[in-house]
């Protein structure tokens, strides 16, 4: 009886030692912000922060899998743009004129856009995964390549411009796009859809990483691929799947972002998202060399970065200097974790 | 031997050390004069490596004093070589020869060559460490010890991967070192070796020093008795005679892989323990890795349980019923940052899931069962595996192999770094396994255990099987003849 108890407390201590740091930092930051600004604590502001971070946050969730398995994905920002462009283009060009299977044309168009967006993300992930697993290209290099490829495709498809509603009024694209924008703006339980999605996916993916055999295998492969192979784990398959997961996350994120703005800029969409995502994962306590990391930690990392840029805005820190603060936070957080 | 009392090289008084609630060393006191080889024996987890690490100030003792007179060098139990560097670069790591900030590469290679010659290692100094086998790595670790003129050498299980001749070479060097006034602390589970090379033997049991005597006064049995605190019965269970009538479980036909494995054919019967002997570098590990799908096969056929495996991969072989205990525990078998339970269930996780979710409780219960069955010493199943002593890590890896209920189990140096008591347990385990119908391929450099366990033995040299022995032919002379090719 007592032994079971000590085992439990030991386990809790171990989990705390993984995510305790990031959440402590989050709490401190939260307190500082709450004391120094009276706008900060307003629900509107908090929800706004949540929405702002959710796009790169969703990607960070997928990035956690990739990094824990010992890989890295630099292509996510470009893939984000490509997903958005493909999605809006397909809504624009293929939304049916007549209802299909009892669904209004605009709903069909919306579903089509969503499917294309997520599918593009998954295909991007498949490409990365294939290059890394079958081509044996180191992840850094493989995704550096696709980083360039995806962005270039997005620019080509969108004529280096923005795919949007403003100058394109033909039926039935317009209503489909309005519906899309509604999705982007829609609120559930007072929360924006992207924010809610972030929290839901954190829980779902968190369970996948911490509680399933697949998640355990991801950690094992990241700890030592050789040992994992000898233990009979299909290491190639595991690593492949992590890239598919992040592709999926990018697709979902891109669709929500497209809905929010009603348009996608092929030059600017998703710019630097890879860095934000990696930073969040690292602040969340994952090891850059793989084997260790949690989704809860990553969520803390995402929120820390979001709150930070929010409060810096409120304090009136020049936008040009915000990168400096962010950079310091990343380095300091890793330093602290090393010590602990 | 000479003037030990006047100026001891090492003096330890009331040394205690604990990790959290686990106290590992409990008041150890002894001193060591110059020109003495001291044997340090004890069960797995008795605290030998911890003591060595305290002496070399890798760990800070909780209380007590350690005085080292002069410099001290440790050859650690776990390898510390950097795989991406060359042999000579590893030897000189942190002690590089340079002039005006530029490395003196030629000089270093020459020195390295001399050191390698001294320890009887034929590897060229420019070779990458990642291309070496464990015996070669061990010899390089030993060579590092002789780069500086240390007064005190600590060797933590240096011979686990060495064969008899290599061990003899090491003893020669150690005796020379002793002539020159150097002192050695020699940690090993091979008690006969300890008795041969050491002048004095101290025994640790659960962190307490229970014996400190001249080696002539202690027989191997006596050392073992002091180590475990009870009488040990005969260590090899009775041999199981090879029964030609039983079914064949694993058959290799003309299996080749690169230049390391050439044209190997053999068959393994149900419930048999087949020995695979040979010197280090004979291709035994490479053969095992080819069979279990880790190395690419360049020719031949492997038939497991009646089906030919066309494209073997480790996971396919595992699911087809083949478990493998790798030789290089650190690099290929354990995840030190995972808990004991997580390591143990890694190969058979699907048994511990329901609806796709891992049942942690079931994992830990299984781990607790194996801990009891194998007497794995750890605070709990949630202990980090890297914190366990070497022998206990080994038992955990064996338990992992068993947990996927194999029909063939390949043991590559299964008793590497395992204490006498536990070694007996492992032999008994392998026998019980064979008894229950599992076929075992038993790879070992330790002739005594091959002879003690196997009724049929294959001997490899330079990638080929040079002969098969059975019955009374399984003896040291015949095996050595086939393994070396000279009488
Ligand atoms: N860093 C550590 N943290 C916690 N416990 C440790 C640590 N290092 C060693 N231990 C524990 O201390 C005990 C003694 O370990 P040690 O490695 O000294 O044993 P050993 O006598 O060298 O055994 P072996 O013959 O198996 O190598 C073990 O029970 C081990 O679990
Ligand atoms: Mg040890």
mmCIF file of N, CA and C in Angstrom, chain A residues 3 7-8 10-11 14 18 136 207 210-213 216-217 219-220 223-224 226-234 291, chain B residues 289 292-294 314-315 318-319 324 326 331-335 338-339 342 346-347 349 356-358 360 364 381-382 400:
data_model
loop_
_atom_site.group_PDB
_atom_site.id
_atom_site.type_symbol
_atom_site.label_atom_id
_atom_site.label_comp_id
_atom_site.label_asym_id
_atom_site.label_seq_id
_atom_site.Cartn_x
_atom_site.Cartn_y
_atom_site.Cartn_z
ATOM 1 N N UNK A 3 3.899 1.330 -0.523
ATOM 2 C CA UNK A 3 4.857 1.291 -1.634
ATOM 3 C C UNK A 3 4.237 1.870 -2.899
ATOM 4 N N UNK A 7 5.415 5.081 -5.059
ATOM 5 C CA UNK A 7 5.639 4.997 -6.484
ATOM 6 C C UNK A 7 4.872 6.090 -7.202
ATOM 7 N N UNK A 8 3.627 6.297 -6.733
ATOM 8 C CA UNK A 8 2.806 7.343 -7.338
ATOM 9 C C UNK A 8 3.465 8.704 -7.170
ATOM 10 N N UNK A 10 6.488 9.385 -6.591
ATOM 11 C CA UNK A 10 7.721 9.416 -7.387
ATOM 12 C C UNK A 10 7.397 9.802 -8.828
ATOM 13 N N UNK A 11 6.321 9.191 -9.321
ATOM 14 C CA UNK A 11 5.913 9.415 -10.698
ATOM 15 C C UNK A 11 5.480 10.870 -10.889
ATOM 16 N N UNK A 14 8.339 13.077 -11.029
ATOM 17 C CA UNK A 14 9.061 13.013 -12.297
ATOM 18 C C UNK A 14 8.350 13.861 -13.365
ATOM 19 N N UNK A 18 9.442 17.515 -15.333
ATOM 20 C CA UNK A 18 9.442 17.807 -16.767
ATOM 21 C C UNK A 18 8.729 19.127 -17.060
ATOM 22 N N UNK A 136 16.887 8.830 -46.256
ATOM 23 C CA UNK A 136 17.932 8.973 -45.250
ATOM 24 C C UNK A 136 18.636 10.328 -45.290
ATOM 25 N N UNK A 207 -2.217 12.947 -24.847
ATOM 26 C CA UNK A 207 -2.529 11.557 -24.497
ATOM 27 C C UNK A 207 -1.803 10.611 -25.454
ATOM 28 N N UNK A 210 1.919 10.576 -24.361
ATOM 29 C CA UNK A 210 2.278 10.096 -23.023
ATOM 30 C C UNK A 210 1.654 8.754 -22.682
ATOM 31 N N UNK A 211 0.569 8.389 -23.357
ATOM 32 C CA UNK A 211 -0.184 7.231 -22.877
ATOM 33 C C UNK A 211 -0.285 6.070 -23.853
ATOM 34 N N UNK A 212 0.214 6.247 -25.061
ATOM 35 C CA UNK A 212 0.070 5.138 -26.019
ATOM 36 C C UNK A 212 1.424 4.532 -26.373
ATOM 37 N N UNK A 213 1.348 3.341 -26.936
ATOM 38 C CA UNK A 213 2.573 2.669 -27.348
ATOM 39 C C UNK A 213 3.306 3.503 -28.388
ATOM 40 N N UNK A 216 5.262 6.197 -26.686
ATOM 41 C CA UNK A 216 6.432 5.634 -26.018
ATOM 42 C C UNK A 216 7.526 5.344 -27.046
ATOM 43 N N UNK A 217 7.092 4.847 -28.212
ATOM 44 C CA UNK A 217 8.066 4.542 -29.261
ATOM 45 C C UNK A 217 8.727 5.816 -29.786
ATOM 46 N N UNK A 219 9.412 8.469 -28.071
ATOM 47 C CA UNK A 219 10.452 8.828 -27.095
ATOM 48 C C UNK A 219 11.655 7.904 -27.229
ATOM 49 N N UNK A 220 11.386 6.617 -27.406
ATOM 50 C CA UNK A 220 12.489 5.649 -27.485
ATOM 51 C C UNK A 220 13.360 5.931 -28.698
ATOM 52 N N UNK A 223 15.470 8.867 -28.030
ATOM 53 C CA UNK A 223 16.538 8.598 -27.060
ATOM 54 C C UNK A 223 17.715 7.919 -27.730
ATOM 55 N N UNK A 224 17.424 6.881 -28.493
ATOM 56 C CA UNK A 224 18.478 6.200 -29.236
ATOM 57 C C UNK A 224 17.812 5.339 -30.287
ATOM 58 N N UNK A 226 19.156 3.410 -32.375
ATOM 59 C CA UNK A 226 19.763 2.083 -32.434
ATOM 60 C C UNK A 226 19.135 1.139 -31.414
ATOM 61 N N UNK A 227 19.035 1.623 -30.191
ATOM 62 C CA UNK A 227 18.429 0.795 -29.150
ATOM 63 C C UNK A 227 16.981 0.473 -29.509
ATOM 64 N N UNK A 228 16.273 1.475 -30.000
ATOM 65 C CA UNK A 228 14.870 1.257 -30.357
ATOM 66 C C UNK A 228 14.754 0.182 -31.437
ATOM 67 N N UNK A 229 15.639 0.226 -32.420
ATOM 68 C CA UNK A 229 15.584 -0.781 -33.486
ATOM 69 C C UNK A 229 15.841 -2.160 -32.929
ATOM 70 N N UNK A 230 16.836 -2.270 -32.068
ATOM 71 C CA UNK A 230 17.150 -3.577 -31.496
ATOM 72 C C UNK A 230 16.020 -4.082 -30.621
ATOM 73 N N UNK A 231 15.254 -3.165 -30.072
ATOM 74 C CA UNK A 231 14.132 -3.592 -29.233
ATOM 75 C C UNK A 231 12.928 -3.958 -30.090
ATOM 76 N N UNK A 232 13.093 -3.921 -31.419
ATOM 77 C CA UNK A 232 12.010 -4.361 -32.287
ATOM 78 C C UNK A 232 10.987 -3.290 -32.603
ATOM 79 N N UNK A 233 11.363 -2.029 -32.446
ATOM 80 C CA UNK A 233 10.448 -0.941 -32.797
ATOM 81 C C UNK A 233 10.661 -0.579 -34.256
ATOM 82 N N UNK A 234 9.554 -0.352 -34.985
ATOM 83 C CA UNK A 234 9.695 0.051 -36.386
ATOM 84 C C UNK A 234 10.050 1.518 -36.415
ATOM 85 N N UNK A 291 13.966 12.445 -27.306
ATOM 86 C CA UNK A 291 13.771 11.543 -26.188
ATOM 87 C C UNK A 291 12.936 12.082 -25.057
ATOM 88 N N UNK B 289 23.787 -10.381 -35.537
ATOM 89 C CA UNK B 289 23.098 -9.192 -36.036
ATOM 90 C C UNK B 289 22.509 -9.429 -37.423
ATOM 91 N N UNK B 292 19.301 -11.456 -36.839
ATOM 92 C CA UNK B 292 18.165 -10.716 -36.294
ATOM 93 C C UNK B 292 17.821 -9.504 -37.147
ATOM 94 N N UNK B 293 18.428 -9.381 -38.307
ATOM 95 C CA UNK B 293 17.977 -8.385 -39.268
ATOM 96 C C UNK B 293 18.579 -7.008 -39.109
ATOM 97 N N UNK B 294 19.586 -6.888 -38.290
ATOM 98 C CA UNK B 294 20.161 -5.560 -38.114
ATOM 99 C C UNK B 294 21.235 -5.268 -39.157
ATOM 100 N N UNK B 314 14.667 -6.083 -37.610
ATOM 101 C CA UNK B 314 14.585 -6.465 -36.201
ATOM 102 C C UNK B 314 13.155 -6.654 -35.712
ATOM 103 N N UNK B 315 12.228 -5.786 -36.159
ATOM 104 C CA UNK B 315 10.876 -5.922 -35.632
ATOM 105 C C UNK B 315 10.180 -7.161 -36.192
ATOM 106 N N UNK B 318 11.527 -10.138 -34.363
ATOM 107 C CA UNK B 318 10.982 -10.187 -33.003
ATOM 108 C C UNK B 318 9.577 -10.768 -33.020
ATOM 109 N N UNK B 319 8.780 -10.312 -33.978
ATOM 110 C CA UNK B 319 7.412 -10.816 -34.031
ATOM 111 C C UNK B 319 7.376 -12.267 -34.508
ATOM 112 N N UNK B 324 16.851 -11.033 -29.069
ATOM 113 C CA UNK B 324 18.306 -10.893 -29.152
ATOM 114 C C UNK B 324 18.794 -10.066 -27.975
ATOM 115 N N UNK B 326 21.843 -7.993 -27.111
ATOM 116 C CA UNK B 326 23.048 -7.494 -27.769
ATOM 117 C C UNK B 326 24.247 -7.496 -26.841
ATOM 118 N N UNK B 331 25.211 0.758 -25.884
ATOM 119 C CA UNK B 331 24.905 1.411 -27.144
ATOM 120 C C UNK B 331 23.655 0.811 -27.805
ATOM 121 N N UNK B 332 23.373 -0.467 -27.531
ATOM 122 C CA UNK B 332 22.314 -1.099 -28.301
ATOM 123 C C UNK B 332 21.179 -1.656 -27.457
ATOM 124 N N UNK B 333 21.319 -1.656 -26.152
ATOM 125 C CA UNK B 333 20.279 -2.358 -25.412
ATOM 126 C C UNK B 333 19.496 -1.495 -24.443
ATOM 127 N N UNK B 334 20.087 -0.488 -23.860
ATOM 128 C CA UNK B 334 19.338 0.216 -22.825
ATOM 129 C C UNK B 334 19.113 1.683 -23.166
ATOM 130 N N UNK B 335 17.991 2.193 -22.679
ATOM 131 C CA UNK B 335 17.725 3.623 -22.720
ATOM 132 C C UNK B 335 17.914 4.120 -21.297
ATOM 133 N N UNK B 338 15.181 6.170 -19.539
ATOM 134 C CA UNK B 338 13.868 5.578 -19.315
ATOM 135 C C UNK B 338 13.876 4.846 -17.977
ATOM 136 N N UNK B 339 12.709 4.631 -17.412
ATOM 137 C CA UNK B 339 12.660 3.890 -16.156
ATOM 138 C C UNK B 339 12.884 2.408 -16.429
ATOM 139 N N UNK B 342 9.837 0.938 -18.067
ATOM 140 C CA UNK B 342 9.681 1.331 -19.467
ATOM 141 C C UNK B 342 10.680 0.599 -20.354
ATOM 142 N N UNK B 346 9.602 -2.389 -23.370
ATOM 143 C CA UNK B 346 9.748 -1.689 -24.650
ATOM 144 C C UNK B 346 9.447 -2.579 -25.851
ATOM 145 N N UNK B 347 9.861 -3.838 -25.793
ATOM 146 C CA UNK B 347 9.680 -4.716 -26.954
ATOM 147 C C UNK B 347 8.293 -5.324 -27.002
ATOM 148 N N UNK B 349 5.297 -3.831 -25.719
ATOM 149 C CA UNK B 349 4.337 -2.855 -25.194
ATOM 150 C C UNK B 349 2.898 -3.229 -25.514
ATOM 151 N N UNK B 356 -5.392 0.742 -26.978
ATOM 152 C CA UNK B 356 -4.287 1.576 -27.436
ATOM 153 C C UNK B 356 -3.562 2.317 -26.323
ATOM 154 N N UNK B 357 -4.144 2.342 -25.125
ATOM 155 C CA UNK B 357 -3.486 3.075 -24.043
ATOM 156 C C UNK B 357 -2.610 2.159 -23.214
ATOM 157 N N UNK B 358 -1.456 2.673 -22.828
ATOM 158 C CA UNK B 358 -0.558 1.875 -22.004
ATOM 159 C C UNK B 358 -1.132 1.795 -20.592
ATOM 160 N N UNK B 360 -0.090 1.645 -17.256
ATOM 161 C CA UNK B 360 1.148 1.816 -16.492
ATOM 162 C C UNK B 360 1.225 0.830 -15.339
ATOM 163 N N UNK B 364 4.193 -1.811 -14.478
ATOM 164 C CA UNK B 364 4.989 -1.799 -13.249
ATOM 165 C C UNK B 364 4.867 -3.118 -12.497
ATOM 166 N N UNK B 381 10.342 -0.066 -9.719
ATOM 167 C CA UNK B 381 10.300 -0.155 -11.188
ATOM 168 C C UNK B 381 10.407 1.215 -11.845
ATOM 169 N N UNK B 382 10.201 2.273 -11.072
ATOM 170 C CA UNK B 382 10.269 3.612 -11.645
ATOM 171 C C UNK B 382 11.656 4.219 -11.587
ATOM 172 N N UNK B 400 13.599 -8.187 -20.705
ATOM 173 C CA UNK B 400 12.867 -7.617 -21.839
ATOM 174 C C UNK B 400 12.754 -8.622 -22.983
#
